[in-house]
Amino acid sequence: MARPTRARIDLDALRHNFLVARELAGSARLVAVVKANGYGHGAVPVARALVGAADAFGVACVEEALELRESGISAPILLLEGVVTPDELALVDRHRLAMVVHQREQLEWVQAARPARPLACWLKLDSGMHRLGLTPEAFAAAYAQLAACPAVGDLVLMTHLARADEPQHPYTRQQLALCAEVWEGLAAPRSLVSSPGLIAWPAGIADWVRPGIMLYGASPLGDGHPSAARLRPVMTLESALIAVRDLGPGEAIGYGGRFVCARPTRVGVVAAGYADGYPRHARDGTPVAVAGRPTRLIGRVSMDMLTVDLTELPQAHIGDRVELWGGQVSANAVAAASDTIAYTLFTGVTGRVPLRYEPADGDAAEGRST
């Protein structure tokens, strides 16, 4: 019998979340971000589920774009980090990719290119993230050069918000104001927001938006924000109990004896660990569900196993289903108990965990998208 750990991917929930993003976006066009293997959900199945709905797909690099093209995805694809070397421009041209231009070298490569068709370029302004993007002082000249370049067709202005997941912080307003100042008089579509901005900063919604984490059912503003109630979890990471034992007061559990039983304790062993992508640093008390009932993690997570408290679940037995995150156990709650974010949980699910797809029209499929 196969190891019971698996990730179920609900494509109905994905489509639902996309429609939430579409509603928030109004008339803006949507780049569905599927980088990092669709945030761990499988880039190809996710993209296929959104073909005809998304206006474009966003990936980090050429390799991710080619995976989509080779799977038959013909929709526009945006390289969010642009090209790494000038040689990649040939692939951009051949596969009809759009690309971000965020530094002087990329601009020079585009100007020197002789593509078969004009290149679609998204010119990125560093409005305060200080990661990628042209400075405000250099932006207007770069825009003029791209607008005059015969190798360039469609041109979009973009930026990225550093603190959009903090709705009360003034920094986002400063970034939006800087964009308005730098872009004044530039005749091109604009893109400022990803998931947190789309949810919390309607003033930043322009011609294009770039939803990512919200498509996969986790609110970037946390479970306490109203947006969380509108989104449906797409991934359910689950396993099963493979052992049950009773321990007395004073007995320690697992490596390092981090958890010491304060009372007679019924302990369940789950076939999942950090080698599957469950966070090793999850604290005692991290929520878990066994046979549909809530309980907690106790003891340090091991490579292949973790331990849960079954003291209040006397009917739990070997083989019972365990939900580690999903519809009953919030990925945001698990992330908070592990000093991380839901993004790292989803993208950290490892290759030995099969992904089981449950599309709306029946015929669930199982596999990995690499």
Coordinates of N, CA, C and O in Angstrom, one line a residue, residues 44 48 63-73 77 95:
V44 N 1.4 23.5 -14.6 CA 0.7 23.1 -15.8 C -0.8 22.9 -15.5 O -1.7 23.4 -16.1
R48 N -3.8 25.2 -16.9 CA -4.8 24.6 -17.8 C -6.2 24.9 -17.2 O -7.2 25.1 -17.9
E63 N 12.7 29.1 -18.1 CA 12.4 27.7 -17.9 C 11.0 27.4 -17.5 O 10.3 26.5 -18.0
E64 N 10.4 28.2 -16.6 CA 9.0 28.0 -16.2 C 8.1 28.3 -17.4 O 7.1 27.7 -17.6
A65 N 8.4 29.3 -18.2 CA 7.6 29.7 -19.4 C 7.6 28.5 -20.4 O 6.5 28.2 -20.9
L66 N 8.8 27.9 -20.6 CA 8.8 26.9 -21.6 C 8.1 25.6 -21.2 O 7.5 24.9 -22.0
E67 N 8.0 25.4 -19.9 CA 7.2 24.3 -19.4 C 5.8 24.5 -19.8 O 5.1 23.5 -20.2
L68 N 5.2 25.7 -19.6 CA 3.9 25.9 -20.0 C 3.7 25.8 -21.5 O 2.7 25.2 -22.0
R69 N 4.6 26.4 -22.3 CA 4.5 26.3 -23.7 C 4.5 24.8 -24.2 O 3.7 24.4 -25.1
E70 N 5.4 24.1 -23.6 CA 5.5 22.7 -24.1 C 4.3 21.8 -23.7 O 4.1 20.8 -24.2
S71 N 3.5 22.3 -22.7 CA 2.3 21.6 -22.3 C 1.1 22.0 -23.1 O 0.0 21.6 -22.9
G72 N 1.3 23.0 -24.0 CA 0.2 23.4 -24.9 C -0.4 24.7 -24.5 O -1.4 25.1 -25.1
I73 N 0.1 25.4 -23.5 CA -0.5 26.7 -23.1 C 0.0 27.7 -24.1 O 1.2 28.0 -24.2
I77 N 2.4 34.9 -21.7 CA 3.2 34.5 -20.5 C 4.2 35.7 -20.2 O 4.9 36.1 -21.2
H95 N 8.9 32.0 -28.6 CA 7.8 31.5 -27.8 C 6.8 32.6 -27.4 O 5.9 32.3 -26.6

